């Protein structure tokens, strides 16, 4: 992010900012005092070569054993404090209360771009101390699984990076360090550390490491969602964020290059239970609740809650360890704000309180999750100028406060107009995940209402950018082979329309009346708009009837991208607190092999990494609703039978349920790089003859395996085994969902389930269409009933022929 020329500079000579008030690991020496140079903390320009040289030749690391992410961390909160309101110690701006947090932004011109964020105690309009981050490529950092001691940063091109102040008030200061790394012909390991600062915990590593893929390789991807606990959950009974221990073990085996957060990276719902919205939530009359103001006093209290909750959660181990070592890309969802935000009735969503907390949550989402400066002020009913995007700033919120002018990295696709309830523009993303994988993330919360997910103009901006990027890559002769789409909510998922109908039925009205007057059925109805509590979750789904038209148009638009650029699309979605594998695919009567099928789109559903899963009965109910649905005349969809067994020796689901898994989980995606050495197959090839009438998958519907990559999916698939995951060279994408075995195991051990998504070799005009057919359902074999649980080995081959009918444009059905 470029520096602004009009950033303020200090006009007074500050006291020595490097003098320590207490003895610490980074206590200054006389040589350090000579090397340190004060500089403008609001500017990204200026480098101190002398200071960098000092770090590289005489770095003090102390007696703590070095770590590369494989060390043992106890699940603790650093300092057991929120780091905001403390009276102990000296406010010299050197105490880190949260971080470091590592983000990835983009790749371009053989350069990797990212950022590090730290939050320090204290601040105001002027900062007299500016932290310095040292970054260097590690030449020889790994020996017998350990880093090489005190001289961790050893490089010919190490550099120091002055912190850029994004935001500062008397409570805390947010510092961003833009990282720029060379992309080499081989995978590289990088180290960074921040000098002359104090951490609240001795277990916090002073040097962190991350990995950048080789120039001709794609990134190893980790995906997670629902990273927190709902209000009222017994966190100890679920061993806290235990699965992050497994994430770090996986990272130690094969380092992740990027960590994709699919929403709900933090749960802020407690604001209405133990926070400043408790009094408002307890108002019984919905009209009085809607008319309740959001004055400056309530805004400040909510601001304080979000800040402290972020610092608390992002300092909780082992999640905190991952934050500093695996670069992140995040989108947000409702719990990043408050449960159900955007999916309650319009009259209630437009009330002052919801608009106020939307603005406040967005402020800290920008800072903690994107390392970007927030708006100068947020919504309050006391300042009419804050109620519309782009209005005048509220001077009350800027007392003794510095806010850096806003600027966005080129990886963002900014919506054309502000959202209806959050007066800010949506922040969508496009980025390159290595040599052959493209990424786009859709902000499906900022513009959301009960009847829309995103504005049509936003879709136009996103798809225009995606076409430009994919076209530019193809023009260079290095086209993308996979496109990863990150959504907050699954898009290929069982329908619950019948449940929506019950909850929104007039028959519920008498019960709602009794609830308002006498509290009858209190746990069934939410405390906001008085609707059935589950209705906001159902309305969130792309498969909800209110979003069906928008969803179908989005999927068809994605299909057109796949065919235009012969690129395989994989969708990542979370939110639902269970693991599943949905997919779209061409009608079996078209006889299109998956490897040629641009409609074959897998939706990896991975949720939650921390929150508790739903009861097994809910997962079994969803499995029973796993029908084959028809998006249009040419496209079917259903869940795949991924779970050949329950994790470990457990019996979590009934034997007929192979499609939904109610256990905590996360996902790993790795390309089978064409640069890998050919696997030894003893003369046996797994590549099917796509032009043969004997293709065993021809004519199968979605209750069966549809390709060689799906065949044998589950715990015994090659993608589930770390020794073979991503080790083939066919260009396909290995997907592994790692599922928790025992919620009481604080080590978070998991059972892996895998499949392979093949690349797309699209041939325009080769296959036919059903668009003009009047015999849609007659031509579809087995289009109803629950998911098949027949193992792949017992499914007989179904020969078929490939018709040479020219393809015509799709129509709606």
mmCIF file with all atom_site columns, N, CA, C and O in Angstrom, residues 273-318:
data_model
loop_
_atom_site.group_PDB
_atom_site.id
_atom_site.type_symbol
_atom_site.label_atom_id
_atom_site.label_alt_id
_atom_site.label_comp_id
_atom_site.label_asym_id
_atom_site.label_entity_id
_atom_site.label_seq_id
_atom_site.pdbx_PDB_ins_code
_atom_site.Cartn_x
_atom_site.Cartn_y
_atom_site.Cartn_z
_atom_site.occupancy
_atom_site.B_iso_or_equiv
_atom_site.pdbx_formal_charge
_atom_site.auth_seq_id
_atom_site.auth_comp_id
_atom_site.auth_asym_id
_atom_site.auth_atom_id
_atom_site.pdbx_PDB_model_num
ATOM 1   N N  . UNK A 1 273 ? -25.023 -10.398 25.186 1.00 0.00 ? 273 UNK A N  1
ATOM 2   C CA . UNK A 1 273 ? -25.246 -11.193 26.390 1.00 0.00 ? 273 UNK A CA 1
ATOM 3   C C  . UNK A 1 273 ? -24.502 -10.607 27.587 1.00 0.00 ? 273 UNK A C  1
ATOM 4   O O  . UNK A 1 273 ? -25.090 -10.336 28.633 1.00 0.00 ? 273 UNK A O  1
ATOM 5   N N  . UNK A 1 274 ? -23.204 -10.388 27.413 1.00 0.00 ? 274 UNK A N  1
ATOM 6   C CA . UNK A 1 274 ? -22.400 -9.826  28.492 1.00 0.00 ? 274 UNK A CA 1
ATOM 7   C C  . UNK A 1 274 ? -21.808 -8.479  28.101 1.00 0.00 ? 274 UNK A C  1
ATOM 8   O O  . UNK A 1 274 ? -20.998 -7.923  28.845 1.00 0.00 ? 274 UNK A O  1
ATOM 9   N N  . UNK A 1 275 ? -22.193 -7.982  26.942 1.00 0.00 ? 275 UNK A N  1
ATOM 10  C CA . UNK A 1 275 ? -21.636 -6.741  26.441 1.00 0.00 ? 275 UNK A CA 1
ATOM 11  C C  . UNK A 1 275 ? -22.601 -5.581  26.528 1.00 0.00 ? 275 UNK A C  1
ATOM 12  O O  . UNK A 1 275 ? -23.670 -5.667  27.155 1.00 0.00 ? 275 UNK A O  1
ATOM 13  N N  . UNK A 1 276 ? -22.279 -4.484  25.875 1.00 0.00 ? 276 UNK A N  1
ATOM 14  C CA . UNK A 1 276 ? -23.068 -3.251  26.001 1.00 0.00 ? 276 UNK A CA 1
ATOM 15  C C  . UNK A 1 276 ? -24.452 -3.306  25.363 1.00 0.00 ? 276 UNK A C  1
ATOM 16  O O  . UNK A 1 276 ? -25.253 -2.396  25.575 1.00 0.00 ? 276 UNK A O  1
ATOM 17  N N  . UNK A 1 277 ? -24.758 -4.353  24.587 1.00 0.00 ? 277 UNK A N  1
ATOM 18  C CA . UNK A 1 277 ? -26.095 -4.455  23.983 1.00 0.00 ? 277 UNK A CA 1
ATOM 19  C C  . UNK A 1 277 ? -27.061 -5.300  24.817 1.00 0.00 ? 277 UNK A C  1
ATOM 20  O O  . UNK A 1 277 ? -28.176 -5.581  24.378 1.00 0.00 ? 277 UNK A O  1
ATOM 21  N N  . UNK A 1 278 ? -26.638 -5.691  25.993 1.00 0.00 ? 278 UNK A N  1
ATOM 22  C CA . UNK A 1 278 ? -27.508 -6.543  26.807 1.00 0.00 ? 278 UNK A CA 1
ATOM 23  C C  . UNK A 1 278 ? -28.809 -5.842  27.174 1.00 0.00 ? 278 UNK A C  1
ATOM 24  O O  . UNK A 1 278 ? -29.897 -6.422  27.059 1.00 0.00 ? 278 UNK A O  1
ATOM 25  N N  . UNK A 1 279 ? -28.715 -4.578  27.606 1.00 0.00 ? 279 UNK A N  1
ATOM 26  C CA . UNK A 1 279 ? -29.917 -3.835  27.978 1.00 0.00 ? 279 UNK A CA 1
ATOM 27  C C  . UNK A 1 279 ? -30.847 -3.680  26.785 1.00 0.00 ? 279 UNK A C  1
ATOM 28  O O  . UNK A 1 279 ? -32.063 -3.852  26.901 1.00 0.00 ? 279 UNK A O  1
ATOM 29  N N  . UNK A 1 280 ? -30.280 -3.381  25.629 1.00 0.00 ? 280 UNK A N  1
ATOM 30  C CA . UNK A 1 280 ? -31.095 -3.217  24.418 1.00 0.00 ? 280 UNK A CA 1
ATOM 31  C C  . UNK A 1 280 ? -31.744 -4.542  24.029 1.00 0.00 ? 280 UNK A C  1
ATOM 32  O O  . UNK A 1 280 ? -32.929 -4.581  23.656 1.00 0.00 ? 280 UNK A O  1
ATOM 33  N N  . UNK A 1 281 ? -31.001 -5.631  24.116 1.00 0.00 ? 281 UNK A N  1
ATOM 34  C CA . UNK A 1 281 ? -31.532 -6.948  23.743 1.00 0.00 ? 281 UNK A CA 1
ATOM 35  C C  . UNK A 1 281 ? -32.698 -7.340  24.635 1.00 0.00 ? 281 UNK A C  1
ATOM 36  O O  . UNK A 1 281 ? -33.643 -8.005  24.182 1.00 0.00 ? 281 UNK A O  1
ATOM 37  N N  . UNK A 1 282 ? -32.663 -6.920  25.891 1.00 0.00 ? 282 UNK A N  1
ATOM 38  C CA . UNK A 1 282 ? -33.706 -7.320  26.840 1.00 0.00 ? 282 UNK A CA 1
ATOM 39  C C  . UNK A 1 282 ? -34.980 -6.497  26.729 1.00 0.00 ? 282 UNK A C  1
ATOM 40  O O  . UNK A 1 282 ? -35.952 -6.768  27.443 1.00 0.00 ? 282 UNK A O  1
ATOM 41  N N  . UNK A 1 283 ? -34.994 -5.502  25.852 1.00 0.00 ? 283 UNK A N  1
ATOM 42  C CA . UNK A 1 283 ? -36.235 -4.740  25.640 1.00 0.00 ? 283 UNK A CA 1
ATOM 43  C C  . UNK A 1 283 ? -37.265 -5.660  25.008 1.00 0.00 ? 283 UNK A C  1
ATOM 44  O O  . UNK A 1 283 ? -37.024 -6.263  23.957 1.00 0.00 ? 283 UNK A O  1
ATOM 45  N N  . UNK A 1 284 ? -38.400 -5.804  25.634 1.00 0.00 ? 284 UNK A N  1
ATOM 46  C CA . UNK A 1 284 ? -39.393 -6.770  25.176 1.00 0.00 ? 284 UNK A CA 1
ATOM 47  C C  . UNK A 1 284 ? -40.193 -6.330  23.967 1.00 0.00 ? 284 UNK A C  1
ATOM 48  O O  . UNK A 1 284 ? -40.577 -7.152  23.137 1.00 0.00 ? 284 UNK A O  1
ATOM 49  N N  . UNK A 1 285 ? -40.417 -5.039  23.839 1.00 0.00 ? 285 UNK A N  1
ATOM 50  C CA . UNK A 1 285 ? -41.244 -4.529  22.748 1.00 0.00 ? 285 UNK A CA 1
ATOM 51  C C  . UNK A 1 285 ? -40.392 -4.334  21.498 1.00 0.00 ? 285 UNK A C  1
ATOM 52  O O  . UNK A 1 285 ? -39.461 -3.513  21.500 1.00 0.00 ? 285 UNK A O  1
ATOM 53  N N  . UNK A 1 286 ? -40.708 -5.066  20.407 1.00 0.00 ? 286 UNK A N  1
ATOM 54  C CA . UNK A 1 286 ? -39.884 -4.952  19.189 1.00 0.00 ? 286 UNK A CA 1
ATOM 55  C C  . UNK A 1 286 ? -39.826 -3.531  18.634 1.00 0.00 ? 286 UNK A C  1
ATOM 56  O O  . UNK A 1 286 ? -38.794 -3.111  18.123 1.00 0.00 ? 286 UNK A O  1
ATOM 57  N N  . UNK A 1 287 ? -40.935 -2.769  18.749 1.00 0.00 ? 287 UNK A N  1
ATOM 58  C CA . UNK A 1 287 ? -40.931 -1.402  18.225 1.00 0.00 ? 287 UNK A CA 1
ATOM 59  C C  . UNK A 1 287 ? -39.978 -0.520  19.034 1.00 0.00 ? 287 UNK A C  1
ATOM 60  O O  . UNK A 1 287 ? -39.219 0.279   18.457 1.00 0.00 ? 287 UNK A O  1
ATOM 61  N N  . UNK A 1 288 ? -39.999 -0.664  20.360 1.00 0.00 ? 288 UNK A N  1
ATOM 62  C CA . UNK A 1 288 ? -39.082 0.113   21.187 1.00 0.00 ? 288 UNK A CA 1
ATOM 63  C C  . UNK A 1 288 ? -37.632 -0.276  20.888 1.00 0.00 ? 288 UNK A C  1
ATOM 64  O O  . UNK A 1 288 ? -36.740 0.564   20.918 1.00 0.00 ? 288 UNK A O  1
ATOM 65  N N  . UNK A 1 289 ? -37.434 -1.545  20.595 1.00 0.00 ? 289 UNK A N  1
ATOM 66  C CA . UNK A 1 289 ? -36.079 -1.992  20.279 1.00 0.00 ? 289 UNK A CA 1
ATOM 67  C C  . UNK A 1 289 ? -35.628 -1.391  18.948 1.00 0.00 ? 289 UNK A C  1
ATOM 68  O O  . UNK A 1 289 ? -34.480 -0.970  18.798 1.00 0.00 ? 289 UNK A O  1
ATOM 69  N N  . UNK A 1 290 ? -36.526 -1.340  17.976 1.00 0.00 ? 290 UNK A N  1
ATOM 70  C CA . UNK A 1 290 ? -36.183 -0.747  16.675 1.00 0.00 ? 290 UNK A CA 1
ATOM 71  C C  . UNK A 1 290 ? -35.888 0.746   16.801 1.00 0.00 ? 290 UNK A C  1
ATOM 72  O O  . UNK A 1 290 ? -35.024 1.277   16.113 1.00 0.00 ? 290 UNK A O  1
ATOM 73  N N  . UNK A 1 291 ? -36.612 1.430   17.674 1.00 0.00 ? 291 UNK A N  1
ATOM 74  C CA . UNK A 1 291 ? -36.486 2.886   17.787 1.00 0.00 ? 291 UNK A CA 1
ATOM 75  C C  . UNK A 1 291 ? -35.372 3.306   18.743 1.00 0.00 ? 291 UNK A C  1
ATOM 76  O O  . UNK A 1 291 ? -35.139 4.507   18.916 1.00 0.00 ? 291 UNK A O  1
ATOM 77  N N  . UNK A 1 292 ? -34.697 2.367   19.335 1.00 0.00 ? 292 UNK A N  1
ATOM 78  C CA . UNK A 1 292 ? -33.647 2.676   20.305 1.00 0.00 ? 292 UNK A CA 1
ATOM 79  C C  . UNK A 1 292 ? -32.486 3.376   19.592 1.00 0.00 ? 292 UNK A C  1
ATOM 80  O O  . UNK A 1 292 ? -32.029 2.932   18.547 1.00 0.00 ? 292 UNK A O  1
ATOM 81  N N  . UNK A 1 293 ? -31.977 4.480   20.148 1.00 0.00 ? 293 UNK A N  1
ATOM 82  C CA . UNK A 1 293 ? -30.894 5.217   19.468 1.00 0.00 ? 293 UNK A CA 1
ATOM 83  C C  . UNK A 1 293 ? -29.536 4.534   19.663 1.00 0.00 ? 293 UNK A C  1
ATOM 84  O O  . UNK A 1 293 ? -29.378 3.646   20.505 1.00 0.00 ? 293 UNK A O  1
ATOM 85  N N  . UNK A 1 294 ? -28.574 4.977   18.896 1.00 0.00 ? 294 UNK A N  1
ATOM 86  C CA . UNK A 1 294 ? -27.189 4.499   19.018 1.00 0.00 ? 294 UNK A CA 1
ATOM 87  C C  . UNK A 1 294 ? -26.308 5.722   19.247 1.00 0.00 ? 294 UNK A C  1
ATOM 88  O O  . UNK A 1 294 ? -25.590 6.175   18.350 1.00 0.00 ? 294 UNK A O  1
ATOM 89  N N  . UNK A 1 295 ? -26.362 6.292   20.466 1.00 0.00 ? 295 UNK A N  1
ATOM 90  C CA . UNK A 1 295 ? -25.608 7.515   20.750 1.00 0.00 ? 295 UNK A CA 1
ATOM 91  C C  . UNK A 1 295 ? -24.112 7.236   20.860 1.00 0.00 ? 295 UNK A C  1
ATOM 92  O O  . UNK A 1 295 ? -23.670 6.090   20.871 1.00 0.00 ? 295 UNK A O  1
ATOM 93  N N  . UNK A 1 296 ? -23.347 8.295   20.988 1.00 0.00 ? 296 UNK A N  1
ATOM 94  C CA . UNK A 1 296 ? -21.903 8.169   21.070 1.00 0.00 ? 296 UNK A CA 1
ATOM 95  C C  . UNK A 1 296 ? -21.470 7.290   22.238 1.00 0.00 ? 296 UNK A C  1
ATOM 96  O O  . UNK A 1 296 ? -20.524 6.511   22.121 1.00 0.00 ? 296 UNK A O  1
ATOM 97  N N  . UNK A 1 297 ? -22.155 7.371   23.363 1.00 0.00 ? 297 UNK A N  1
ATOM 98  C CA . UNK A 1 297 ? -21.778 6.562   24.526 1.00 0.00 ? 297 UNK A CA 1
ATOM 99  C C  . UNK A 1 297 ? -21.914 5.071   24.234 1.00 0.00 ? 297 UNK A C  1
ATOM 100 O O  . UNK A 1 297 ? -21.043 4.270   24.613 1.00 0.00 ? 297 UNK A O  1
ATOM 101 N N  . UNK A 1 298 ? -22.993 4.683   23.543 1.00 0.00 ? 298 UNK A N  1
ATOM 102 C CA . UNK A 1 298 ? -23.177 3.274   23.196 1.00 0.00 ? 298 UNK A CA 1
ATOM 103 C C  . UNK A 1 298 ? -22.202 2.866   22.095 1.00 0.00 ? 298 UNK A C  1
ATOM 104 O O  . UNK A 1 298 ? -21.674 1.748   22.111 1.00 0.00 ? 298 UNK A O  1
ATOM 105 N N  . UNK A 1 299 ? -21.952 3.767   21.143 1.00 0.00 ? 299 UNK A N  1
ATOM 106 C CA . UNK A 1 299 ? -20.976 3.459   20.097 1.00 0.00 ? 299 UNK A CA 1
ATOM 107 C C  . UNK A 1 299 ? -19.599 3.192   20.694 1.00 0.00 ? 299 UNK A C  1
ATOM 108 O O  . UNK A 1 299 ? -18.913 2.234   20.333 1.00 0.00 ? 299 UNK A O  1
ATOM 109 N N  . UNK A 1 300 ? -19.189 4.053   21.644 1.00 0.00 ? 300 UNK A N  1
ATOM 110 C CA . UNK A 1 300 ? -17.879 3.893   22.262 1.00 0.00 ? 300 UNK A CA 1
ATOM 111 C C  . UNK A 1 300 ? -17.794 2.582   23.042 1.00 0.00 ? 300 UNK A C  1
ATOM 112 O O  . UNK A 1 300 ? -16.765 1.896   23.015 1.00 0.00 ? 300 UNK A O  1
ATOM 113 N N  . UNK A 1 301 ? -18.887 2.227   23.727 1.00 0.00 ? 301 UNK A N  1
ATOM 114 C CA . UNK A 1 301 ? -18.894 0.972   24.486 1.00 0.00 ? 301 UNK A CA 1
ATOM 115 C C  . UNK A 1 301 ? -18.813 -0.229  23.554 1.00 0.00 ? 301 UNK A C  1
ATOM 116 O O  . UNK A 1 301 ? -18.100 -1.209  23.834 1.00 0.00 ? 301 UNK A O  1
ATOM 117 N N  . UNK A 1 302 ? -19.543 -0.186  22.435 1.00 0.00 ? 302 UNK A N  1
ATOM 118 C CA . UNK A 1 302 ? -19.491 -1.284  21.462 1.00 0.00 ? 302 UNK A CA 1
ATOM 119 C C  . UNK A 1 302 ? -18.120 -1.349  20.797 1.00 0.00 ? 302 UNK A C  1
ATOM 120 O O  . UNK A 1 302 ? -17.579 -2.438  20.559 1.00 0.00 ? 302 UNK A O  1
ATOM 121 N N  . UNK A 1 303 ? -17.557 -0.185  20.491 1.00 0.00 ? 303 UNK A N  1
ATOM 122 C CA . UNK A 1 303 ? -16.215 -0.138  19.920 1.00 0.00 ? 303 UNK A CA 1
ATOM 123 C C  . UNK A 1 303 ? -15.223 -0.814  20.854 1.00 0.00 ? 303 UNK A C  1
ATOM 124 O O  . UNK A 1 303 ? -14.370 -1.620  20.428 1.00 0.00 ? 303 UNK A O  1
ATOM 125 N N  . UNK A 1 304 ? -15.343 -0.525  22.142 1.00 0.00 ? 304 UNK A N  1
ATOM 126 C CA . UNK A 1 304 ? -14.453 -1.124  23.138 1.00 0.00 ? 304 UNK A CA 1
ATOM 127 C C  . UNK A 1 304 ? -14.642 -2.637  23.200 1.00 0.00 ? 304 UNK A C  1
ATOM 128 O O  . UNK A 1 304 ? -13.671 -3.387  23.339 1.00 0.00 ? 304 UNK A O  1
ATOM 129 N N  . UNK A 1 305 ? -15.889 -3.086  23.080 1.00 0.00 ? 305 UNK A N  1
ATOM 130 C CA . UNK A 1 305 ? -16.150 -4.536  23.120 1.00 0.00 ? 305 UNK A CA 1
ATOM 131 C C  . UNK A 1 305 ? -15.491 -5.245  21.941 1.00 0.00 ? 305 UNK A C  1
ATOM 132 O O  . UNK A 1 305 ? -14.814 -6.267  22.118 1.00 0.00 ? 305 UNK A O  1
ATOM 133 N N  . UNK A 1 306 ? -15.701 -4.730  20.742 1.00 0.00 ? 306 UNK A N  1
ATOM 134 C CA . UNK A 1 306 ? -15.128 -5.393  19.559 1.00 0.00 ? 306 UNK A CA 1
ATOM 135 C C  . UNK A 1 306 ? -13.605 -5.402  19.631 1.00 0.00 ? 306 UNK A C  1
ATOM 136 O O  . UNK A 1 306 ? -12.962 -6.415  19.318 1.00 0.00 ? 306 UNK A O  1
ATOM 137 N N  . UNK A 1 307 ? -13.006 -4.301  20.048 1.00 0.00 ? 307 UNK A N  1
ATOM 138 C CA . UNK A 1 307 ? -11.556 -4.239  20.145 1.00 0.00 ? 307 UNK A CA 1
ATOM 139 C C  . UNK A 1 307 ? -11.028 -5.281  21.124 1.00 0.00 ? 307 UNK A C  1
ATOM 140 O O  . UNK A 1 307 ? -10.103 -6.044  20.811 1.00 0.00 ? 307 UNK A O  1
ATOM 141 N N  . UNK A 1 308 ? -11.600 -5.329  22.323 1.00 0.00 ? 308 UNK A N  1
ATOM 142 C CA . UNK A 1 308 ? -11.113 -6.250  23.340 1.00 0.00 ? 308 UNK A CA 1
ATOM 143 C C  . UNK A 1 308 ? -11.361 -7.700  22.943 1.00 0.00 ? 308 UNK A C  1
ATOM 144 O O  . UNK A 1 308 ? -10.532 -8.578  23.210 1.00 0.00 ? 308 UNK A O  1
ATOM 145 N N  . UNK A 1 309 ? -12.487 -7.965  22.296 1.00 0.00 ? 309 UNK A N  1
ATOM 146 C CA . UNK A 1 309 ? -12.783 -9.343  21.896 1.00 0.00 ? 309 UNK A CA 1
ATOM 147 C C  . UNK A 1 309 ? -11.824 -9.813  20.815 1.00 0.00 ? 309 UNK A C  1
ATOM 148 O O  . UNK A 1 309 ? -11.374 -10.970 20.816 1.00 0.00 ? 309 UNK A O  1
ATOM 149 N N  . UNK A 1 310 ? -11.490 -8.939  19.882 1.00 0.00 ? 310 UNK A N  1
ATOM 150 C CA . UNK A 1 310 ? -10.503 -9.282  18.858 1.00 0.00 ? 310 UNK A CA 1
ATOM 151 C C  . UNK A 1 310 ? -9.138  -9.571  19.491 1.00 0.00 ? 310 UNK A C  1
ATOM 152 O O  . UNK A 1 310 ? -8.478  -10.555 19.159 1.00 0.00 ? 310 UNK A O  1
ATOM 153 N N  . UNK A 1 311 ? -8.704  -8.691  20.379 1.00 0.00 ? 311 UNK A N  1
ATOM 154 C CA . UNK A 1 311 ? -7.398  -8.891  21.011 1.00 0.00 ? 311 UNK A CA 1
ATOM 155 C C  . UNK A 1 311 ? -7.381  -10.195 21.801 1.00 0.00 ? 311 UNK A C  1
ATOM 156 O O  . UNK A 1 311 ? -6.420  -10.966 21.743 1.00 0.00 ? 311 UNK A O  1
ATOM 157 N N  . UNK A 1 312 ? -8.455  -10.471 22.517 1.00 0.00 ? 312 UNK A N  1
ATOM 158 C CA . UNK A 1 312 ? -8.532  -11.709 23.291 1.00 0.00 ? 312 UNK A CA 1
ATOM 159 C C  . UNK A 1 312 ? -8.452  -12.935 22.387 1.00 0.00 ? 312 UNK A C  1
ATOM 160 O O  . UNK A 1 312 ? -7.630  -13.836 22.602 1.00 0.00 ? 312 UNK A O  1
ATOM 161 N N  . UNK A 1 313 ? -9.290  -12.955 21.331 1.00 0.00 ? 313 UNK A N  1
ATOM 162 C CA . UNK A 1 313 ? -9.379  -14.167 20.513 1.00 0.00 ? 313 UNK A CA 1
ATOM 163 C C  . UNK A 1 313 ? -8.136  -14.347 19.642 1.00 0.00 ? 313 UNK A C  1
ATOM 164 O O  . UNK A 1 313 ? -7.620  -15.466 19.507 1.00 0.00 ? 313 UNK A O  1
ATOM 165 N N  . UNK A 1 314 ? -7.647  -13.277 19.064 1.00 0.00 ? 314 UNK A N  1
ATOM 166 C CA . UNK A 1 314 ? -6.486  -13.394 18.188 1.00 0.00 ? 314 UNK A CA 1
ATOM 167 C C  . UNK A 1 314 ? -5.181  -13.586 18.967 1.00 0.00 ? 314 UNK A C  1
ATOM 168 O O  . UNK A 1 314 ? -4.129  -13.787 18.363 1.00 0.00 ? 314 UNK A O  1
ATOM 169 N N  . UNK A 1 315 ? -5.265  -13.561 20.292 1.00 0.00 ? 315 UNK A N  1
ATOM 170 C CA . UNK A 1 315 ? -4.108  -13.871 21.132 1.00 0.00 ? 315 UNK A CA 1
ATOM 171 C C  . UNK A 1 315 ? -4.243  -15.247 21.780 1.00 0.00 ? 315 UNK A C  1
ATOM 172 O O  . UNK A 1 315 ? -3.426  -15.614 22.616 1.00 0.00 ? 315 UNK A O  1
ATOM 173 N N  . UNK A 1 316 ? -5.276  -15.989 21.414 1.00 0.00 ? 316 UNK A N  1
ATOM 174 C CA . UNK A 1 316 ? -5.512  -17.303 22.008 1.00 0.00 ? 316 UNK A CA 1
ATOM 175 C C  . UNK A 1 316 ? -4.742  -18.372 21.246 1.00 0.00 ? 316 UNK A C  1
ATOM 176 O O  . UNK A 1 316 ? -4.902  -18.518 20.029 1.00 0.00 ? 316 UNK A O  1
ATOM 177 N N  . UNK A 1 317 ? -3.926  -19.124 21.972 1.00 0.00 ? 317 UNK A N  1
ATOM 178 C CA . UNK A 1 317 ? -3.198  -20.228 21.357 1.00 0.00 ? 317 UNK A CA 1
ATOM 179 C C  . UNK A 1 317 ? -4.098  -21.458 21.245 1.00 0.00 ? 317 UNK A C  1
ATOM 180 O O  . UNK A 1 317 ? -4.999  -21.627 22.041 1.00 0.00 ? 317 UNK A O  1
ATOM 181 N N  . UNK A 1 318 ? -3.843  -22.316 20.244 1.00 0.00 ? 318 UNK A N  1
ATOM 182 C CA . UNK A 1 318 ? -2.783  -22.242 19.232 1.00 0.00 ? 318 UNK A CA 1
ATOM 183 C C  . UNK A 1 318 ? -3.171  -21.460 17.966 1.00 0.00 ? 318 UNK A C  1
ATOM 184 O O  . UNK A 1 318 ? -2.404  -21.409 17.020 1.00 0.00 ? 318 UNK A O  1
#
